Coordinates of C-alpha atoms in Angstrom, one line a residue:
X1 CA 64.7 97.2 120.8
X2 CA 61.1 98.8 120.3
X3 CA 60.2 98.4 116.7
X4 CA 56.6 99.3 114.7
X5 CA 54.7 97.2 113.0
X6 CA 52.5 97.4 110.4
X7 CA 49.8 98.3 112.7
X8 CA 51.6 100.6 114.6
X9 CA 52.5 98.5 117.9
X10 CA 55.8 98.4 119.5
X11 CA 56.5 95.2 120.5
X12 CA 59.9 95.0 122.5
X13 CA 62.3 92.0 122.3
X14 CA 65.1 92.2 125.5
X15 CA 67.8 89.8 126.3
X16 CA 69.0 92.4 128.9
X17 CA 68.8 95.6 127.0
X18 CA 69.5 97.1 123.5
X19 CA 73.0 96.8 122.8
X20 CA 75.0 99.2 120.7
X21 CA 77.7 97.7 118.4
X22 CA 80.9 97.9 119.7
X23 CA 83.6 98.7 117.1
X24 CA 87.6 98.0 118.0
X25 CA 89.2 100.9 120.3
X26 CA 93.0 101.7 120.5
X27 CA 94.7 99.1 122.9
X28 CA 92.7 95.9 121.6
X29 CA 89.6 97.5 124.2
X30 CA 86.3 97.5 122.3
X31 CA 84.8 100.9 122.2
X32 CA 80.9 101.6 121.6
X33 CA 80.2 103.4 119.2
X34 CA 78.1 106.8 119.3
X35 CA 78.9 106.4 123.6
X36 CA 81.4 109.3 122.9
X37 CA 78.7 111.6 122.2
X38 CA 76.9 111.5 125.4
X39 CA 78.2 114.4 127.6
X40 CA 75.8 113.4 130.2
X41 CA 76.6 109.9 132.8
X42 CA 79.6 107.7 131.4
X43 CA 81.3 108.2 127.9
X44 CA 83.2 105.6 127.2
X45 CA 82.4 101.5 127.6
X46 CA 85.4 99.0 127.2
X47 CA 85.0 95.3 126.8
X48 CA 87.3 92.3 127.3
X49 CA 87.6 89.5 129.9
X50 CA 88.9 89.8 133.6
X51 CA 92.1 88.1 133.3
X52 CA 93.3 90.5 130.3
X53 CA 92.1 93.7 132.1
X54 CA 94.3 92.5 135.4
X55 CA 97.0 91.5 133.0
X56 CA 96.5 95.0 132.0
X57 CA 96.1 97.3 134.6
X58 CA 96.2 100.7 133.1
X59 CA 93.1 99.5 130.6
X60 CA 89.9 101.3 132.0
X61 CA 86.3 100.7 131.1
X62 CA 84.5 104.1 131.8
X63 CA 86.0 107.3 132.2
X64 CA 83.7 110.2 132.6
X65 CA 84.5 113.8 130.6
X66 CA 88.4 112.4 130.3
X67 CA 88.0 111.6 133.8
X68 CA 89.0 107.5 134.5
X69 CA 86.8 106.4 137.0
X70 CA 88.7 103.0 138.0
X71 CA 86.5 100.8 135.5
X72 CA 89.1 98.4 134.0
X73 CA 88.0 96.7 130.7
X74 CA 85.4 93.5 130.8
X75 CA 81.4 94.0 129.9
X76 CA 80.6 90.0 129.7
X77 CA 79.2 89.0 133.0
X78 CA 76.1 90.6 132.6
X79 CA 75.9 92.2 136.3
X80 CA 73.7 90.4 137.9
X81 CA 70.8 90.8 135.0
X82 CA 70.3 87.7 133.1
X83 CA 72.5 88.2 130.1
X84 CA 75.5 85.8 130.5
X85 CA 74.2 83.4 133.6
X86 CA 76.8 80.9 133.9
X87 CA 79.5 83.2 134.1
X88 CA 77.2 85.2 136.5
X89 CA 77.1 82.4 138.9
X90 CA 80.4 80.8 138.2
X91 CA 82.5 83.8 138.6
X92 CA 83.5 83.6 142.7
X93 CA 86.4 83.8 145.1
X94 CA 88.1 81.1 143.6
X95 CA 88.0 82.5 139.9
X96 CA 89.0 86.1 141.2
X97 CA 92.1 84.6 143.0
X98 CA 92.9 82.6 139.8
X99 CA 92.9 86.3 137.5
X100 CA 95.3 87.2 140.0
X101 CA 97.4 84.1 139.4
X102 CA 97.2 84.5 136.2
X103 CA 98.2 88.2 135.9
X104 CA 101.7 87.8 136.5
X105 CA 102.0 89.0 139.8
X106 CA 104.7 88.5 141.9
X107 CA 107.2 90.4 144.5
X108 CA 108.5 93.7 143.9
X109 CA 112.6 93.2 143.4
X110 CA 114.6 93.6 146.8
X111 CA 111.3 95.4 148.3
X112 CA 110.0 92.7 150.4
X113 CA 106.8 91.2 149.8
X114 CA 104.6 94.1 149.9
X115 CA 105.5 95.4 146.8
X116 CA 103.4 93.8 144.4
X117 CA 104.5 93.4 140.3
X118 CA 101.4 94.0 138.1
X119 CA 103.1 93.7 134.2
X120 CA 106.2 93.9 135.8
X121 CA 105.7 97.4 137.5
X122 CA 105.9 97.6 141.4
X123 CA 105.7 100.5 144.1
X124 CA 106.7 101.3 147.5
X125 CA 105.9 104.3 149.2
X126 CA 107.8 105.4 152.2
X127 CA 106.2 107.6 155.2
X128 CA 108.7 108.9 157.9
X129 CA 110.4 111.8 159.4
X130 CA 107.9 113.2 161.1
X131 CA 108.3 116.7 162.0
X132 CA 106.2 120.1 163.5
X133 CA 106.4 122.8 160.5
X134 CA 105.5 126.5 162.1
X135 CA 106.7 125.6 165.6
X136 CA 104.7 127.8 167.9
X137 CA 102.7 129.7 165.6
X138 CA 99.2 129.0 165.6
X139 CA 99.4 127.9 161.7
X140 CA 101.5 124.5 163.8
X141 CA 101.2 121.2 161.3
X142 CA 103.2 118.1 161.1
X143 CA 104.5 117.2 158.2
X144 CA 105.7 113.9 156.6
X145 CA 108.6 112.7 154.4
X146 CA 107.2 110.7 151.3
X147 CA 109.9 108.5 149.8
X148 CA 108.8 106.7 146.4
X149 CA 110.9 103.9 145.1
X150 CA 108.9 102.8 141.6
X151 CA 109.8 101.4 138.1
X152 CA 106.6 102.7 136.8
X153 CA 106.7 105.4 133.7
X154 CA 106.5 109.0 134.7
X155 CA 108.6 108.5 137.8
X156 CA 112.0 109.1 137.7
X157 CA 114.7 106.7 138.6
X158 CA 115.4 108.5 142.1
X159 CA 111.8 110.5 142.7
X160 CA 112.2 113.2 144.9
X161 CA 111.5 113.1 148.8
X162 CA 108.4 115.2 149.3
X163 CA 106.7 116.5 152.8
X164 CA 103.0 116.5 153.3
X165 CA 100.5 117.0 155.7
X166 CA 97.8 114.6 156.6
X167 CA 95.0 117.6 154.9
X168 CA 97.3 116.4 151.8
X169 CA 96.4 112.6 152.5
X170 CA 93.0 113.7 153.3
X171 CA 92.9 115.8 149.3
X172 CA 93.9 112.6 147.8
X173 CA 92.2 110.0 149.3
X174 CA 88.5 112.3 148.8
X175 CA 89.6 112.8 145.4
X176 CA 90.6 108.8 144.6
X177 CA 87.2 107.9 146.0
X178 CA 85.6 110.8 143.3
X179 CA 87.5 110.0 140.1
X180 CA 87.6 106.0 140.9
X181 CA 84.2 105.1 142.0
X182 CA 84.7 101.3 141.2
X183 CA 88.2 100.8 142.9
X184 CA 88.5 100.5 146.7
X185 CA 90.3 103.0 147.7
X186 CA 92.3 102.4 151.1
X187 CA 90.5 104.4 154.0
X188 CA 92.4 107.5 155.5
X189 CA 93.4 107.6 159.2
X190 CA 90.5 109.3 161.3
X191 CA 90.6 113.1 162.4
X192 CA 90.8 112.0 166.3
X193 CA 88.5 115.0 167.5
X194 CA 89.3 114.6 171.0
X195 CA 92.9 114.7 170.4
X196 CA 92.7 118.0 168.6
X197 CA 90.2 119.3 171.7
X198 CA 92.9 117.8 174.4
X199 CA 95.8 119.8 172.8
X200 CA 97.5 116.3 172.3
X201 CA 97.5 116.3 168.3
X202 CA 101.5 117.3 168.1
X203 CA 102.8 114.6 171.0
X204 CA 105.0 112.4 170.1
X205 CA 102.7 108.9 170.5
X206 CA 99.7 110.9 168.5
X207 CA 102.4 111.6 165.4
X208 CA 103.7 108.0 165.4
X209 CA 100.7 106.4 165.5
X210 CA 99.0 108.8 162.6
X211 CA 102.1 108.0 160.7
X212 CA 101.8 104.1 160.9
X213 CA 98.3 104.4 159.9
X214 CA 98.9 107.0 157.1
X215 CA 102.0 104.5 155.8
X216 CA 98.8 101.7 155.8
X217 CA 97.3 103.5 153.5
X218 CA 100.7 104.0 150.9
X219 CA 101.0 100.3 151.5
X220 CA 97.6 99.7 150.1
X221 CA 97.7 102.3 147.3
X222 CA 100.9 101.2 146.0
X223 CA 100.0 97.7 145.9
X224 CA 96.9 98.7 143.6
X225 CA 97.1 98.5 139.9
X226 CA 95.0 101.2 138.9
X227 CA 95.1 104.3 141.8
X228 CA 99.2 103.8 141.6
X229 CA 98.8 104.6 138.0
X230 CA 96.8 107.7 138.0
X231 CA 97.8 111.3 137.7
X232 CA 96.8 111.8 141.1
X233 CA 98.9 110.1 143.1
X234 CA 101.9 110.6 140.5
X235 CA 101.3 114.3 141.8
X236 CA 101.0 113.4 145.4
X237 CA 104.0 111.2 145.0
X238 CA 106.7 113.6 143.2
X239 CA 105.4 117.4 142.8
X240 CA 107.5 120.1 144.0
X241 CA 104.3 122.2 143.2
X242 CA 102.0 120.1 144.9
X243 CA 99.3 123.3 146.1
X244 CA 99.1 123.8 141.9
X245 CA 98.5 120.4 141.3
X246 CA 95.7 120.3 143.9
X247 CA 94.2 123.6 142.3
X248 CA 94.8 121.5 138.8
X249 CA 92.9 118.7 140.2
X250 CA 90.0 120.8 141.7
X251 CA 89.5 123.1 138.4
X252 CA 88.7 119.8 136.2
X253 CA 86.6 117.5 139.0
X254 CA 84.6 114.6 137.3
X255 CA 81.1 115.7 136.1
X256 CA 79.2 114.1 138.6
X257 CA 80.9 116.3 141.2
X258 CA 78.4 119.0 139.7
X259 CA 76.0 117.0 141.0
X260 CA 73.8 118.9 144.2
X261 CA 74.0 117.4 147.4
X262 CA 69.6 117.5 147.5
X263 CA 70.0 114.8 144.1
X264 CA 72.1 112.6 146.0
X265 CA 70.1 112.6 149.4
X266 CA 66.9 112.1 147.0
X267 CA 68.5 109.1 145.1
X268 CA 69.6 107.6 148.6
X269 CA 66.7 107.9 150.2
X270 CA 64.5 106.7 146.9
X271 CA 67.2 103.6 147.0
X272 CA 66.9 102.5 150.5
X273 CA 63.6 101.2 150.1
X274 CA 64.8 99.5 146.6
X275 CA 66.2 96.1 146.3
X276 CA 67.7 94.3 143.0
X277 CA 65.2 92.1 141.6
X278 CA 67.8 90.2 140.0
X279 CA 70.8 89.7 142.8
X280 CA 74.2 88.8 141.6
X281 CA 75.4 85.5 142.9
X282 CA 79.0 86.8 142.6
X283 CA 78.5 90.0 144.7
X284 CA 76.0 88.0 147.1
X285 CA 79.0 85.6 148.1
X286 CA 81.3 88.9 148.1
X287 CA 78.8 90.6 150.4
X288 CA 78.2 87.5 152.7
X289 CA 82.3 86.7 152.9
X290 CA 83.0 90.1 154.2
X291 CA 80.5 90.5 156.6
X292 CA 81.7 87.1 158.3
X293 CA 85.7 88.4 157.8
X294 CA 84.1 91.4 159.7
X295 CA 82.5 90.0 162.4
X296 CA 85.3 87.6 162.7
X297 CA 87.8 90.3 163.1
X298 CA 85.8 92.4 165.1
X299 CA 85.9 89.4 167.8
X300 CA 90.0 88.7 167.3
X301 CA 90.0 92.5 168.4
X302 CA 87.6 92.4 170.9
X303 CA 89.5 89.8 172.3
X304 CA 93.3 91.1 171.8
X305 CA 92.3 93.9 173.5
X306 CA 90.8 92.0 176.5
X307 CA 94.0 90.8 176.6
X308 CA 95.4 93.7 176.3
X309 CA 94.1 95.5 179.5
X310 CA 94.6 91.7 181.3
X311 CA 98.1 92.0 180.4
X312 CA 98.2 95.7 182.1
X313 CA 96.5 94.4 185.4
X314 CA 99.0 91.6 185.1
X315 CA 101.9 94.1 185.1
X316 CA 100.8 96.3 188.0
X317 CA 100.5 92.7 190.2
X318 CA 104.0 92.1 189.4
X319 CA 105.1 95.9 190.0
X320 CA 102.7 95.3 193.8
X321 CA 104.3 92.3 194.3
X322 CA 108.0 93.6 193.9
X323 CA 107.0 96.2 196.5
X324 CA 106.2 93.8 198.8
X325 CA 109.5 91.4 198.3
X326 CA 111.7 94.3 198.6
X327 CA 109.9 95.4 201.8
X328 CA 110.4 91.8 203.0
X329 CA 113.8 92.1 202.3
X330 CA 114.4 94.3 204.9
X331 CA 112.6 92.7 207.4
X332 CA 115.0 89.5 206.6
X333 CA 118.4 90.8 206.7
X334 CA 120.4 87.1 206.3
X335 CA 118.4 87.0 202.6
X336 CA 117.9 90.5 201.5
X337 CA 120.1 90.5 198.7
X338 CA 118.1 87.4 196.9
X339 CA 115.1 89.2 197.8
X340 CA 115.9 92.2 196.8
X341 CA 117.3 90.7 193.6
X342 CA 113.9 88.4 193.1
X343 CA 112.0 92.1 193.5
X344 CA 114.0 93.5 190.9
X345 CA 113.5 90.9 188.1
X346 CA 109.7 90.8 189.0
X347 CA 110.0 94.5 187.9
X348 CA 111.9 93.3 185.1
X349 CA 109.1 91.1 183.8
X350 CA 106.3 93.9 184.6
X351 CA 108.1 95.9 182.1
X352 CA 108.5 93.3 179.6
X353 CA 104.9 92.9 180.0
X354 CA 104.2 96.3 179.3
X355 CA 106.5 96.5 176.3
X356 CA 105.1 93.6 174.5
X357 CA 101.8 95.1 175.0
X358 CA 102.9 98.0 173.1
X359 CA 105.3 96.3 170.6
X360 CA 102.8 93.3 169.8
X361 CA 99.2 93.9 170.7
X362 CA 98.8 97.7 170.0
X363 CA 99.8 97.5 166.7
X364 CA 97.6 94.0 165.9
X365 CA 94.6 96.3 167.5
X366 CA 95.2 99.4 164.9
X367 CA 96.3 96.4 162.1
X368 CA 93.0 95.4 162.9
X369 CA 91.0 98.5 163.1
X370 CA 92.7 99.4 160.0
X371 CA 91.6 96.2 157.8
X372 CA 87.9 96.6 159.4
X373 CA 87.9 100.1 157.6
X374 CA 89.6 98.5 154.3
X375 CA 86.6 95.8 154.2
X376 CA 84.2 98.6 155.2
X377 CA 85.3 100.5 151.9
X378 CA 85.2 97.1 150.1
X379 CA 81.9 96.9 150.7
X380 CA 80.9 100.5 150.3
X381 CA 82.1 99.9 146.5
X382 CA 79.6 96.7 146.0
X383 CA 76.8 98.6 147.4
X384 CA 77.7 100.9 145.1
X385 CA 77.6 98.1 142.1
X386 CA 74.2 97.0 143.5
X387 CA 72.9 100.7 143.1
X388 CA 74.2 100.6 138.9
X389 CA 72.1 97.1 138.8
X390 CA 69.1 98.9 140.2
X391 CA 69.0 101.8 138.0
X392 CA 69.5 99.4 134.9
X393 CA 66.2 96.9 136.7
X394 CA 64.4 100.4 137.4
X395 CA 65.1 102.2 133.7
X396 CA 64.0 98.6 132.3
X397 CA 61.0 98.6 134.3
X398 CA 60.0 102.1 133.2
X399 CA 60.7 101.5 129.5
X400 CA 58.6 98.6 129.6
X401 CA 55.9 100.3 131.3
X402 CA 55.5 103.5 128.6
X403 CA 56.1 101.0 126.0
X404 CA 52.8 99.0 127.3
X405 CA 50.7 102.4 127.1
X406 CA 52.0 103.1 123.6
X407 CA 50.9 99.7 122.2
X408 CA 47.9 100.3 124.2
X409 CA 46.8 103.3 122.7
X410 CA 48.2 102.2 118.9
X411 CA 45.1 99.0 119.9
X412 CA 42.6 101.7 120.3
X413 CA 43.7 103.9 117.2
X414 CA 43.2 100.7 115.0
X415 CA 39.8 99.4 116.6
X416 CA 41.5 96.6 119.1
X417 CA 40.6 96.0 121.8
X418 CA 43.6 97.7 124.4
X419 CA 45.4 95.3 126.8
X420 CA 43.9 95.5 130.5
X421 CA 44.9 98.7 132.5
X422 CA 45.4 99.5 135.9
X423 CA 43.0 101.3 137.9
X424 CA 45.3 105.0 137.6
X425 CA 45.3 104.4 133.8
X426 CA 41.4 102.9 133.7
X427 CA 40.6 106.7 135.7
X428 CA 43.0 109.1 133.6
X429 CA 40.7 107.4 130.6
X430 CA 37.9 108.7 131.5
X431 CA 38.8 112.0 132.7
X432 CA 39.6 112.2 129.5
X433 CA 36.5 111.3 127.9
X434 CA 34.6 113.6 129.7
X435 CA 37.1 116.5 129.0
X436 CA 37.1 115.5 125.1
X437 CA 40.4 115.2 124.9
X438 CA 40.1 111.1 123.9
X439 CA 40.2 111.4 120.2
X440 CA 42.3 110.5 117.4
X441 CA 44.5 113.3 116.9
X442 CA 45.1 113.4 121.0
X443 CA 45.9 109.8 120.9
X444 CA 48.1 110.3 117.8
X445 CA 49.8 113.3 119.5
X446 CA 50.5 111.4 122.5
X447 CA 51.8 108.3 120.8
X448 CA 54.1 110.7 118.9
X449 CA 55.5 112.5 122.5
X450 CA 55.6 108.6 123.9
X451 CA 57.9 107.3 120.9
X452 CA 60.4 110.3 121.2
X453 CA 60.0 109.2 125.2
X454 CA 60.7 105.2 124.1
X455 CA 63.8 106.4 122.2
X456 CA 65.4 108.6 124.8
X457 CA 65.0 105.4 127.1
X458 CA 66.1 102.6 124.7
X459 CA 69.5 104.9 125.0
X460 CA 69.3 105.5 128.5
X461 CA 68.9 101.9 129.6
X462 CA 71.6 100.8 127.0
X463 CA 74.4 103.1 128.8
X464 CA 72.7 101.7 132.0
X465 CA 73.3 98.1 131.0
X466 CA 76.6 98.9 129.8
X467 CA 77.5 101.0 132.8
X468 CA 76.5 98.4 135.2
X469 CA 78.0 95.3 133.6
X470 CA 81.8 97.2 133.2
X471 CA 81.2 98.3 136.8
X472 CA 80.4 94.7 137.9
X473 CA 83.2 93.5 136.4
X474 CA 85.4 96.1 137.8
X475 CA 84.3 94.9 141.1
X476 CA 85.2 91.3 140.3
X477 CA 89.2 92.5 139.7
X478 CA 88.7 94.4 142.8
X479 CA 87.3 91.9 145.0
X480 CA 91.0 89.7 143.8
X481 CA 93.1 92.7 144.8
X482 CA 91.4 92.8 148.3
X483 CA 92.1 89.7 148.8
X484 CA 95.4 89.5 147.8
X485 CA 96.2 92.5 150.0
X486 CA 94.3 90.9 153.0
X487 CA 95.8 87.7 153.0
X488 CA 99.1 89.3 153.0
X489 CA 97.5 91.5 155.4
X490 CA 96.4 89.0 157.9
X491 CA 100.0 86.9 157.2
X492 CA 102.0 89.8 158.3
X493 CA 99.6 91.0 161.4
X494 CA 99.1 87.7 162.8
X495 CA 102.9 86.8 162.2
X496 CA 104.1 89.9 164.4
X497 CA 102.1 89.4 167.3
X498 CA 103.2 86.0 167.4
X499 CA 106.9 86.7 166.6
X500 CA 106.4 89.5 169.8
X501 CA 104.9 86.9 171.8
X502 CA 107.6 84.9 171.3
X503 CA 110.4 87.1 171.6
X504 CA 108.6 88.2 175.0
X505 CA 108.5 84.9 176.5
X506 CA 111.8 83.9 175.6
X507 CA 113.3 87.2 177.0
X508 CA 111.1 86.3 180.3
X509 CA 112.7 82.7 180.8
X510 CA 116.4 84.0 180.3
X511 CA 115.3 86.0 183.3
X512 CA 114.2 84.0 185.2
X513 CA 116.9 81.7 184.3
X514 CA 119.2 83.5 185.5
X515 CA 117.7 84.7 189.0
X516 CA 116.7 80.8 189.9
X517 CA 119.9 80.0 191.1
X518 CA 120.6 82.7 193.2
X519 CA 117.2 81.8 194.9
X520 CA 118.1 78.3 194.9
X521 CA 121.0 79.6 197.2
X522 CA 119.4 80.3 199.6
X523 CA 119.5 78.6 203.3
X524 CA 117.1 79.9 206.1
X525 CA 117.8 78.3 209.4
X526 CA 115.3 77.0 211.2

């Protein structure tokens, strides 16, 4: 906090920035008091640990102009700037999984394990019964059945089936990603351009896949504690009026949608020469894990689908090959029965090997295509963390900076000597001189301007600090749900390619099996 002294210096003393006092809020959340004022950035800052804000789910840390932005409760770890810097450094993977633990969470009832309990309330979402809706008009769209089975408020005990189109999937992932900057929100299914030049966007393989991928994305957003909570999804979920609750949703967007697209390339570009001075050693690990989960999973598809195309080469051998038995066949007439028999079971296994291509390794390749995109959003969000840090390190840096001419010029006022100045300030002096303009009443009038400057930046670097530290903490709680979900993720993917695997090889030796005798019965004379 800048304060004067008797001689009319500001002298600044930081731990990591001023800090307003934080009163009790409703819920047991700390609120800070005169935050609600501010109509400009975040309004509201909630404090409390990790472990109670996962206990807690619905408790959120910023919301913006009544807006929640996905920030659950916790302001103690100090982002990444110096406050708190053993729970800075001792917060990892480990700890994150352990909130988790300790949250209570457990299998939804009768659902399976992908339906996650957070306080007791679980969610699963339903996507099926695809179907064309304007057949042979050119207004054609598919539509989707979307069957919720929840024991969260607001939700009725049997909520309505609902159709949607993947635009509708489209509107509310867009608008998650908007209103809950901090949360990861599950990717969306691409747009598959050259499907929609081919013509091929309404067959039957294009719909099935779209819908496996868009029931990915259910999977993931009802296994969230926050995004299965908001309004938005409630709407998405349940509305008969779903094209008014869309217009709802548009008419009151968060206030940094007002923001023009020139500010954000500006703040981008400015950024993407900027690094934090003062790196996170929780987000560094988070950054460092996924990009080796990446990497590794970009190799496991690489190489599935190496196998993948082996497996089809392997097929059409065995589908060559049967040819050539069954023309054999005919060339032996005492043995072409077996032969013909021994042709027909090679076909037999060339068609198993095409089925367990398409039962076992296509959906491990869009499993995995899928849960590259979910880590790609993952890390999207701590970039985004990183970019609150440096606009806390470069408000700091500027306060300090226009702090250091203020005291400077209150030295000269009072007949010290001033603290040594760069060259750009050492030049604007004497232009100054020379103009005439260096004189007490300047100097006073320019200290004045400076400490109105001093006090609009002690608040703005305040709601920075606070901003950044309930994001970072937010990321923490996010970083344990990712996990979670990918572990199950990985359990599941992994367990049905090996289950088809399996299943295929078993099916193959029964075959054969069965067809070895007859071969064995064979007798050529020579």
């Amino acid at each position: 906090m800048s304060q004067a002294d008797d001689d009319g210096f500001h002298s600044v003393v930081w731990d990591d920035a001023p800090v307003r006092p934080v009163v009790p809020g409703p819920g047991g959340l700390g609120e800070v008091e005169g935050a609600d004022d501010d109509d400009e950035g975040f309004d509201r800052i909630s404090t409390g640990d990790a472990a109670s804000a996962l206990s807690s789910p619905t408790g959120r840390g910023l919301e913006h102009g009544g807006a929640s932005y996905g920030l659950g409760a916790g302001a103690g770890g100090g982002g990444g700037h110096g406050g708190d810097k053993g729970r800075g450094k001792g917060k990892g993977r480990a700890d994150a999984q352990d909130d988790i633990a300790h949250a209570g969470v457990t299998s939804g009832p009768g659902h399976g394990a992908d339906d996650y309990e957070w306080d007791g309330r679980w969610m699963r979402i339903e996507i099926r019964d695809a179907i064309k809706e304007h057949e042979g008009s050119k207004d054609m769209y598919v539509s989707y059945a979307v069957r919720t089975q929840t024991n969260l408020p607001g939700f009725p005990p049997s909520p309505p089936l609902v159709r949607r189109r993947f635009q509708d999937f489209v509107f509310l992932h867009d608008h998650l990603a908007k209103n809950f900057p901090a949360c990861i929100v599950p990717p969306i299914p691409d747009k598959h351009r050259l499907e929609y030049i081919k013509g091929d966007r309404f067959a039957p393989e294009f719909v099935e896949k779209r819908r496996l991928d868009l029931q990915r994305f259910a999977d993931r957003l009802a296994s969230h504690p926050t995004l299965q909570r908001s309004q938005l999804v409630n709407d998405f979920l349940q509305s008969a009026q779903w094209t008014v609750a869309k217009h709802t949703h548009l008419s009151h967007p968060p206030p940094d949608a007002h923001s023009s697209l020139v500010d954000s390339l500006s703040d981008t570009f400015i950024n993407a020469f900027a690094r934090v001075r003062k790196p996170d050693a929780r987000f560094v690990d988070m950054a460092d894990g996924l990009e080796r989960f990446e990497d590794g999973l970009a190799q496991v598809e690489k190489l599935v689908g190496r196998g993948k195309n082996r497996v089809e080469d392997l097929a059409t051998d065995y589908q060559d090959m049967a040819a050539a038995y069954q023309g054999l066949g005919y060339l032996e007439s005492g043995i072409t029965e077996p032969l013909n028999r021994f042709a027909e079971k090679m076909l037999d296994f060339a068609t198993l090997l095409r089925h367990a291509n398409a039962a076992s390794a296509e959906p491990l390749l869009a499993s995995t295509h899928s849960l590259l995109g979910y880590a790609a959003a993952h890390r999207a969000v701590i970039r985004l963390r990183d970019q609150k840090q440096l606009d806390f390190e470069e408000l700091s840096a500027y306060l300090s900076a226009v702090v250091a001419e203020r005291d400077r010029l209150a030295a000269i006022s009072s007949g010290h000597v001033g603290a040594p100045v760069g060259l750009g300030t050492y030049l604007r002096d004497q232009v100054d001189r020379l103009r005439g303009t260096d004189d007490i009443h300047h100097r006073r009038e320019k200290m004045r301007k400076l400490d109105g400057k001093i006090k609009e930046l002690q608040d703005a670097v305040t709601g920075a600090h606070e901003t950044s530290t309930a994001f970072s903490e937010q990321v923490v709680r996010e970083h344990a749900i990712f996990e979670l979900e990918r572990a199950h993720e990985m359990k599941e993917m992994l367990g049905a390619h090996a289950d088809g695997q399996v299943e295929m090889f078993q099916r193959a030796m029964d075959d054969w099996d069965r067809i070895i005798p007859l071969l064995q019965r064979i007798r050529v004379d020579v």
